């Protein structure tokens, strides 16, 4: 039976990469019935009003969503709808697997790490105010509850997927209370996972180590803001934002989306790379129990990269979004025939 999934095409390059992903899933025979819902702003609404929003209702009913990027206004105006959705649905764990793709030239081969970013608090609390003209205060909220549950998620994932080590990333030498609490929570959770190695690294050193020797990392556990920044750095290690998928996971629902934003600079030009959303859909299909079709799609994407004829501009090719998608579908069909 087909699984009902909420679809949010998003804006900027969202509709282009979503169209490409739907084409691929259909060609692969994924059993999905889409419920497309427009994302309207729920920013600033009280929890009960946000829950009446059609998008939130749909996600809570279907429990799974595939989402294109939504533009986040910079500096002025309303806060991010992405952040509001994660908070309203309590999608507290942001999973971002970062791996090399064959044929994409990068400084290191065989990068294979997994990022767990806390998704609901930290400096994303949106609690900012002007203290007096020229002085602004922005509040960083860290709780033992949220820190422990993301740590638990990371350790459970490490155990389930045969990962060896969880590294907590912090700046507790400066933010002794907030980052100290995050670390303390991770250490407490680690007690129940003696089979998984645990260590800690200061965020600035982590960034340097990542660009010098990424192989020393396995699972990274981060607060919200460090997670955002380090994710983009890690995306750069494997060829850019067009390649890295993600999942926002909570107890009530899961929303799968690429790490990248709406990329307004290239929107509507048919050369966005849809790989990140396609790989997010692979994570989604596994979550839905459709592992076989997910494996087929993933292999087809890897084949298209290995062949290297129809790659998009961000990874050194000349192909359009649609040409790349056709190449992946071609690889999928070749595999089925073969
Ligand atoms: P946001 O604030 O919405 O998260 P961002 O500031 O992280 O957005 P992006 O929209 O992700 O920025 O874009 C950053 C850069 O990466 C831009 O130059 C954009 O063109 C490029 N980029 C992002 N996604 C893709 C993609 N799928 N294909 C090709 N280039 C991309």
Short mmCIF file of C-alpha atoms and ligand atoms in Angstrom, two decimals:
data_model
loop_
_atom_site.label_atom_id
_atom_site.label_comp_id
_atom_site.label_asym_id
_atom_site.label_seq_id
_atom_site.Cartn_x
_atom_site.Cartn_y
_atom_site.Cartn_z
CA UNK A 1 0.00 0.00 0.00
CA UNK A 2 1.26 3.50 -0.82
CA UNK A 3 2.38 5.68 2.09
CA UNK A 4 0.78 9.10 2.26
CA UNK A 5 3.44 11.80 2.46
CA UNK A 6 3.06 15.57 2.84
CA UNK A 7 4.88 17.40 0.04
CA UNK A 8 6.14 20.96 0.42
CA UNK A 9 7.87 22.07 -2.81
CA UNK A 10 9.17 25.24 -1.10
CA UNK A 11 10.50 28.26 -2.97
CA UNK A 12 13.62 29.41 -4.84
CA UNK A 13 15.07 26.24 -6.39
CA UNK A 14 12.62 24.19 -4.29
CA UNK A 15 10.02 23.52 -7.02
CA UNK A 16 12.77 22.53 -9.54
CA UNK A 17 14.54 20.05 -7.28
CA UNK A 18 11.19 18.73 -6.01
CA UNK A 19 9.94 18.11 -9.56
CA UNK A 20 13.16 16.24 -10.35
CA UNK A 21 12.88 14.12 -7.20
CA UNK A 22 9.25 13.21 -7.87
CA UNK A 23 10.14 12.16 -11.41
CA UNK A 24 12.85 9.87 -10.06
CA UNK A 25 10.66 8.35 -7.35
CA UNK A 26 7.91 7.66 -9.83
CA UNK A 27 10.33 6.03 -12.27
CA UNK A 28 11.65 3.87 -9.42
CA UNK A 29 8.15 2.71 -8.44
CA UNK A 30 8.19 4.20 -4.94
CA UNK A 31 4.85 3.61 -3.23
CA UNK A 32 4.01 7.14 -2.22
CA UNK A 33 0.77 9.09 -2.37
CA UNK A 34 1.65 12.79 -2.19
CA UNK A 35 -0.40 15.37 -0.37
CA UNK A 36 0.94 18.70 -1.58
CA UNK A 37 0.49 21.56 0.87
CA UNK A 38 1.55 25.15 0.50
CA UNK A 39 3.70 26.47 3.33
CA UNK A 40 2.11 29.57 4.83
CA UNK A 41 3.74 31.40 7.66
CA UNK A 42 3.07 29.98 11.12
CA UNK A 43 5.79 32.17 12.57
CA UNK A 44 4.75 33.88 15.77
CA UNK A 45 1.51 31.87 16.16
CA UNK A 46 0.66 30.32 19.50
CA UNK A 47 1.15 26.54 19.58
CA UNK A 48 -2.60 25.79 19.37
CA UNK A 49 -3.07 28.15 16.39
CA UNK A 50 -0.02 26.72 14.63
CA UNK A 51 -1.49 23.24 15.06
CA UNK A 52 -4.59 24.33 13.11
CA UNK A 53 -2.43 25.28 10.09
CA UNK A 54 -3.11 22.95 7.09
CA UNK A 55 0.59 22.11 6.67
CA UNK A 56 1.07 21.22 10.33
CA UNK A 57 -2.19 19.22 10.36
CA UNK A 58 -1.12 17.33 7.24
CA UNK A 59 2.33 16.53 8.66
CA UNK A 60 0.89 15.37 11.97
CA UNK A 61 -1.62 13.17 10.16
CA UNK A 62 0.77 11.64 7.62
CA UNK A 63 3.72 11.64 10.04
CA UNK A 64 6.14 11.99 7.11
CA UNK A 65 6.97 14.94 4.85
CA UNK A 66 9.33 15.75 1.98
CA UNK A 67 10.20 19.41 1.95
CA UNK A 68 11.93 21.78 -0.45
CA UNK A 69 13.76 24.81 0.98
CA UNK A 70 11.84 27.84 2.22
CA UNK A 71 13.51 31.25 2.01
CA UNK A 72 14.65 32.68 5.32
CA UNK A 73 14.56 36.48 5.45
CA UNK A 74 17.88 37.97 6.57
CA UNK A 75 18.06 40.69 9.22
CA UNK A 76 14.55 42.07 9.15
CA UNK A 77 11.01 40.73 8.98
CA UNK A 78 9.58 37.49 10.29
CA UNK A 79 11.62 34.64 11.63
CA UNK A 80 12.30 31.50 9.66
CA UNK A 81 9.34 29.29 8.76
CA UNK A 82 11.75 26.32 8.72
CA UNK A 83 12.62 27.01 12.36
CA UNK A 84 8.96 27.53 13.29
CA UNK A 85 7.98 24.20 11.70
CA UNK A 86 10.73 22.31 13.52
CA UNK A 87 9.63 23.82 16.81
CA UNK A 88 5.90 23.34 16.30
CA UNK A 89 6.34 19.69 15.32
CA UNK A 90 9.13 19.18 17.86
CA UNK A 91 11.44 17.80 15.17
CA UNK A 92 14.32 17.81 17.58
CA UNK A 93 16.93 15.70 15.79
CA UNK A 94 18.47 16.87 12.55
CA UNK A 95 20.37 14.06 10.84
CA UNK A 96 22.79 14.92 8.03
CA UNK A 97 24.89 12.14 6.52
CA UNK A 98 27.90 13.49 4.62
CA UNK A 99 29.60 11.23 2.08
CA UNK A 100 31.69 11.57 -1.04
CA UNK A 101 30.02 10.84 -4.34
CA UNK A 102 32.06 9.06 -7.01
CA UNK A 103 33.61 11.35 -9.59
CA UNK A 104 33.12 14.60 -7.65
CA UNK A 105 36.59 16.08 -7.19
CA UNK A 106 37.25 17.03 -3.56
CA UNK A 107 40.38 17.32 -1.41
CA UNK A 108 39.61 14.05 0.41
CA UNK A 109 38.22 10.69 -0.70
CA UNK A 110 36.05 8.48 1.48
CA UNK A 111 34.61 11.13 3.76
CA UNK A 112 31.79 9.41 5.61
CA UNK A 113 30.43 11.14 8.67
CA UNK A 114 27.06 11.76 10.22
CA UNK A 115 25.97 15.02 11.81
CA UNK A 116 23.38 15.21 14.57
CA UNK A 117 22.26 18.76 15.13
CA UNK A 118 19.92 19.76 17.96
CA UNK A 119 17.02 21.41 16.18
CA UNK A 120 14.83 23.25 18.67
CA UNK A 121 16.77 25.63 20.90
CA UNK A 122 20.14 27.41 21.31
CA UNK A 123 20.43 30.85 19.66
CA UNK A 124 17.50 29.82 17.45
CA UNK A 125 15.16 30.57 20.36
CA UNK A 126 14.43 33.87 18.60
CA UNK A 127 14.68 35.69 21.94
CA UNK A 128 16.38 38.89 20.91
CA UNK A 129 15.76 42.42 22.08
CA UNK A 130 17.26 45.86 22.04
CA UNK A 131 18.56 46.63 25.51
CA UNK A 132 19.25 50.26 24.57
CA UNK A 133 20.09 51.89 21.24
CA UNK A 134 23.23 50.21 19.92
CA UNK A 135 23.03 47.24 22.30
CA UNK A 136 21.15 44.04 21.46
CA UNK A 137 20.77 40.94 23.59
CA UNK A 138 20.23 37.52 22.00
CA UNK A 139 19.47 34.61 24.28
CA UNK A 140 21.04 31.18 23.91
CA UNK A 141 18.76 28.61 25.52
CA UNK A 142 20.19 25.18 26.32
CA UNK A 143 18.22 22.66 28.37
CA UNK A 144 19.23 19.33 29.86
CA UNK A 145 16.11 17.76 28.34
CA UNK A 146 16.83 18.79 24.72
CA UNK A 147 20.57 18.10 25.07
CA UNK A 148 19.99 14.61 26.47
CA UNK A 149 17.44 13.58 23.83
CA UNK A 150 19.65 14.61 20.89
CA UNK A 151 22.60 12.83 22.53
CA UNK A 152 20.47 9.71 23.00
CA UNK A 153 19.46 9.89 19.33
CA UNK A 154 23.10 10.11 18.24
CA UNK A 155 24.27 7.22 20.43
CA UNK A 156 21.34 5.01 19.43
CA UNK A 157 22.02 5.78 15.79
CA UNK A 158 25.73 4.99 16.24
CA UNK A 159 24.88 1.63 17.79
CA UNK A 160 22.21 0.77 15.19
CA UNK A 161 24.40 1.67 12.21
CA UNK A 162 27.72 0.25 13.42
CA UNK A 163 29.37 3.61 13.98
CA UNK A 164 32.30 3.64 16.39
CA UNK A 165 32.52 7.10 17.90
CA UNK A 166 30.36 10.09 18.87
CA UNK A 167 32.15 13.45 19.13
CA UNK A 168 30.39 16.30 20.95
CA UNK A 169 31.29 19.73 19.57
CA UNK A 170 31.24 22.70 21.93
CA UNK A 171 32.71 25.98 23.16
CA UNK A 172 32.40 25.19 26.86
CA UNK A 173 35.69 26.94 27.60
CA UNK A 174 33.82 30.22 26.96
CA UNK A 175 30.13 29.30 27.41
CA UNK A 176 30.74 27.33 30.54
CA UNK A 177 27.13 27.04 31.65
CA UNK A 178 25.24 26.50 28.39
CA UNK A 179 27.75 24.38 26.48
CA UNK A 180 28.80 22.87 29.80
CA UNK A 181 25.23 21.61 30.25
CA UNK A 182 25.19 20.23 26.70
CA UNK A 183 28.40 18.28 27.38
CA UNK A 184 27.26 17.12 30.79
CA UNK A 185 24.05 15.75 29.23
CA UNK A 186 26.01 13.92 26.51
CA UNK A 187 28.37 12.38 29.09
CA UNK A 188 25.45 11.10 31.15
CA UNK A 189 23.84 9.52 28.09
CA UNK A 190 27.15 7.95 27.07
CA UNK A 191 27.20 5.89 30.29
CA UNK A 192 24.56 3.61 28.75
CA UNK A 193 26.66 3.14 25.59
CA UNK A 194 30.02 1.69 26.68
CA UNK A 195 30.36 0.07 23.24
CA UNK A 196 30.54 3.51 21.56
CA UNK A 197 33.61 5.70 22.03
CA UNK A 198 32.85 9.26 23.13
CA UNK A 199 35.02 12.37 22.93
CA UNK A 200 34.66 16.15 22.86
CA UNK A 201 36.19 18.87 20.72
CA UNK A 202 36.04 22.66 20.76
CA UNK A 203 34.16 23.94 17.71
CA UNK A 204 36.97 26.05 16.24
CA UNK A 205 39.45 23.19 16.50
CA UNK A 206 36.78 20.87 15.06
CA UNK A 207 36.51 23.06 11.95
CA UNK A 208 40.27 23.03 11.45
CA UNK A 209 40.48 19.25 11.98
CA UNK A 210 37.59 18.70 9.57
CA UNK A 211 39.36 20.48 6.73
CA UNK A 212 42.71 18.81 7.50
CA UNK A 213 41.70 15.30 8.45
CA UNK A 214 37.96 14.61 8.18
CA UNK A 215 38.50 10.86 8.50
CA UNK A 216 39.06 11.16 12.22
CA UNK A 217 35.36 11.95 12.69
CA UNK A 218 32.47 9.52 12.69
CA UNK A 219 29.27 10.86 14.35
CA UNK A 220 29.24 14.56 15.27
CA UNK A 221 26.87 15.79 17.98
CA UNK A 222 26.20 19.52 17.97
CA UNK A 223 23.98 22.25 19.30
CA UNK A 224 21.77 24.05 16.80
CA UNK A 225 24.04 26.92 15.66
CA UNK A 226 27.32 24.97 15.56
CA UNK A 227 25.39 22.25 13.72
CA UNK A 228 24.21 24.70 11.08
CA UNK A 229 27.69 26.07 10.43
CA UNK A 230 29.61 22.79 10.62
CA UNK A 231 27.05 21.15 8.28
CA UNK A 232 27.83 23.63 5.51
CA UNK A 233 31.56 23.13 6.11
CA UNK A 234 31.09 19.37 5.82
CA UNK A 235 28.99 19.83 2.67
CA UNK A 236 31.95 21.73 1.24
CA UNK A 237 34.19 18.77 2.00
CA UNK A 238 32.20 16.50 -0.31
CA UNK A 239 31.49 18.92 -3.15
CA UNK A 240 28.92 21.42 -1.92
CA UNK A 241 25.42 22.02 -0.69
CA UNK A 242 23.79 20.41 -3.71
CA UNK A 243 24.83 16.98 -2.45
CA UNK A 244 23.96 16.64 1.22
CA UNK A 245 20.59 15.26 2.39
CA UNK A 246 18.93 15.67 5.74
CA UNK A 247 16.12 14.51 7.99
CA UNK A 248 14.33 16.35 10.79
CA UNK A 249 13.14 13.71 13.19
CA UNK A 250 10.79 13.86 16.17
CA UNK A 251 8.56 11.48 18.06
CA UNK A 252 5.43 12.47 16.14
CA UNK A 253 6.70 12.99 12.61
CA UNK A 254 9.70 13.20 10.29
CA UNK A 255 10.41 15.79 7.62
CA UNK A 256 13.09 15.06 5.02
CA UNK A 257 14.88 17.97 3.35
CA UNK A 258 18.18 18.96 1.78
CA UNK A 259 20.75 20.84 3.86
CA UNK A 260 20.80 23.70 1.34
CA UNK A 261 18.55 26.75 1.32
CA UNK A 262 16.42 28.18 -1.48
CA UNK A 263 19.47 29.39 -3.48
CA UNK A 264 17.72 32.46 -4.94
CA UNK A 265 20.83 33.23 -7.04
CA UNK A 266 20.15 30.23 -9.29
CA UNK A 267 16.37 29.81 -8.91
CA UNK A 268 14.29 29.23 -12.04
CA UNK A 269 17.33 28.58 -14.26
CA UNK A 270 17.09 24.79 -14.42
CA UNK A 271 20.61 24.17 -13.22
CA UNK A 272 20.14 23.50 -9.50
CA UNK A 273 21.51 20.17 -8.39
CA UNK A 274 18.61 17.98 -7.16
CA UNK A 275 20.91 15.32 -5.62
CA UNK A 276 20.49 16.54 -2.03
CA UNK A 277 16.71 16.31 -2.17
CA UNK A 278 16.87 12.98 -4.04
CA UNK A 279 19.11 11.56 -1.30
CA UNK A 280 16.75 13.02 1.32
CA UNK A 281 13.96 11.07 -0.41
CA UNK A 282 16.16 7.94 -0.15
CA UNK A 283 16.34 8.49 3.64
CA UNK A 284 12.57 8.99 3.63
CA UNK A 285 11.88 5.76 1.74
CA UNK A 286 14.03 3.80 4.22
CA UNK A 287 12.08 5.44 7.05
CA UNK A 288 8.86 4.30 5.33
CA UNK A 289 10.13 0.72 5.10
CA UNK A 290 10.75 0.88 1.33
CA UNK A 291 14.42 -0.04 1.58
CA UNK A 292 14.67 -1.90 -1.73
CA UNK A 293 13.46 1.00 -3.85
CA UNK A 294 15.60 3.37 -1.75
CA UNK A 295 18.68 1.23 -2.50
CA UNK A 296 17.87 1.23 -6.24
CA UNK A 297 17.56 5.00 -6.32
CA UNK A 298 20.77 5.52 -4.34
CA UNK A 299 22.70 3.16 -6.63
CA UNK A 300 21.31 4.94 -9.71
CA UNK A 301 22.46 8.32 -8.35
CA UNK A 302 25.93 6.89 -7.68
CA UNK A 303 26.02 5.37 -11.20
CA UNK A 304 25.15 8.73 -12.75
CA UNK A 305 28.00 10.34 -10.81
CA UNK A 306 30.40 7.54 -11.71
CA UNK A 307 29.54 7.95 -15.40
CA UNK A 308 30.02 11.71 -14.95
CA UNK A 309 28.48 12.72 -18.31
CA UNK A 310 25.45 14.63 -17.10
CA UNK A 311 26.51 16.44 -13.97
CA UNK A 312 25.24 19.87 -12.93
CA UNK A 313 27.43 23.00 -12.83
CA UNK A 314 28.02 23.05 -9.07
CA UNK A 315 29.99 19.80 -9.41
CA UNK A 316 31.84 20.76 -12.58
CA UNK A 317 29.37 19.60 -15.24
CA UNK A 318 27.19 21.43 -17.74
CA UNK A 319 23.90 19.56 -17.45
CA UNK A 320 20.58 21.06 -16.46
CA UNK A 321 18.53 19.81 -13.51
CA UNK A 322 16.36 17.88 -15.94
CA UNK A 323 19.24 16.35 -17.90
CA UNK A 324 20.87 15.12 -14.69
CA UNK A 325 17.53 13.67 -13.56
CA UNK A 326 17.12 11.86 -16.88
CA UNK A 327 20.63 10.43 -16.48
CA UNK A 328 19.76 9.07 -13.02
CA UNK A 329 16.52 7.59 -14.35
CA UNK A 330 18.50 6.09 -17.25
CA UNK A 331 20.91 4.48 -14.76
CA UNK A 332 17.96 3.17 -12.77
CA UNK A 333 16.38 1.60 -15.84
CA UNK A 334 19.72 0.15 -16.99
CA UNK A 335 20.11 -1.53 -13.58
CA UNK A 336 16.59 -2.96 -13.70
CA UNK A 337 17.18 -4.37 -17.24
CA UNK A 338 20.66 -5.58 -16.32
P1 LIG B 1 19.37 29.51 3.92
O1 LIG B 1 19.67 30.72 4.72
O2 LIG B 1 17.99 29.52 3.26
O3 LIG B 1 19.73 28.22 4.59
P2 LIG B 1 21.92 29.60 2.63
O4 LIG B 1 22.39 30.96 3.01
O5 LIG B 1 22.48 28.40 3.36
O6 LIG B 1 20.32 29.57 2.64
P3 LIG B 1 21.73 28.47 0.06
O7 LIG B 1 20.42 28.91 -0.48
O8 LIG B 1 21.79 27.08 0.57
O9 LIG B 1 22.22 29.50 1.14
O10 LIG B 1 22.84 28.68 -1.05
C1 LIG B 1 24.24 28.84 -0.77
C2 LIG B 1 25.02 28.70 -2.07
O11 LIG B 1 25.00 27.34 -2.51
C3 LIG B 1 24.42 29.54 -3.21
O12 LIG B 1 25.43 30.07 -4.00
C4 LIG B 1 23.62 28.51 -4.00
O13 LIG B 1 23.51 28.82 -5.37
C5 LIG B 1 24.41 27.22 -3.79
N1 LIG B 1 23.48 26.07 -3.77
C6 LIG B 1 22.65 25.73 -2.77
N2 LIG B 1 21.93 24.65 -3.11
C7 LIG B 1 22.32 24.31 -4.35
C8 LIG B 1 21.91 23.27 -5.25
N3 LIG B 1 20.97 22.36 -4.93
N4 LIG B 1 22.50 23.21 -6.46
C9 LIG B 1 23.46 24.09 -6.80
N5 LIG B 1 23.88 25.09 -6.00
C10 LIG B 1 23.31 25.20 -4.79
#
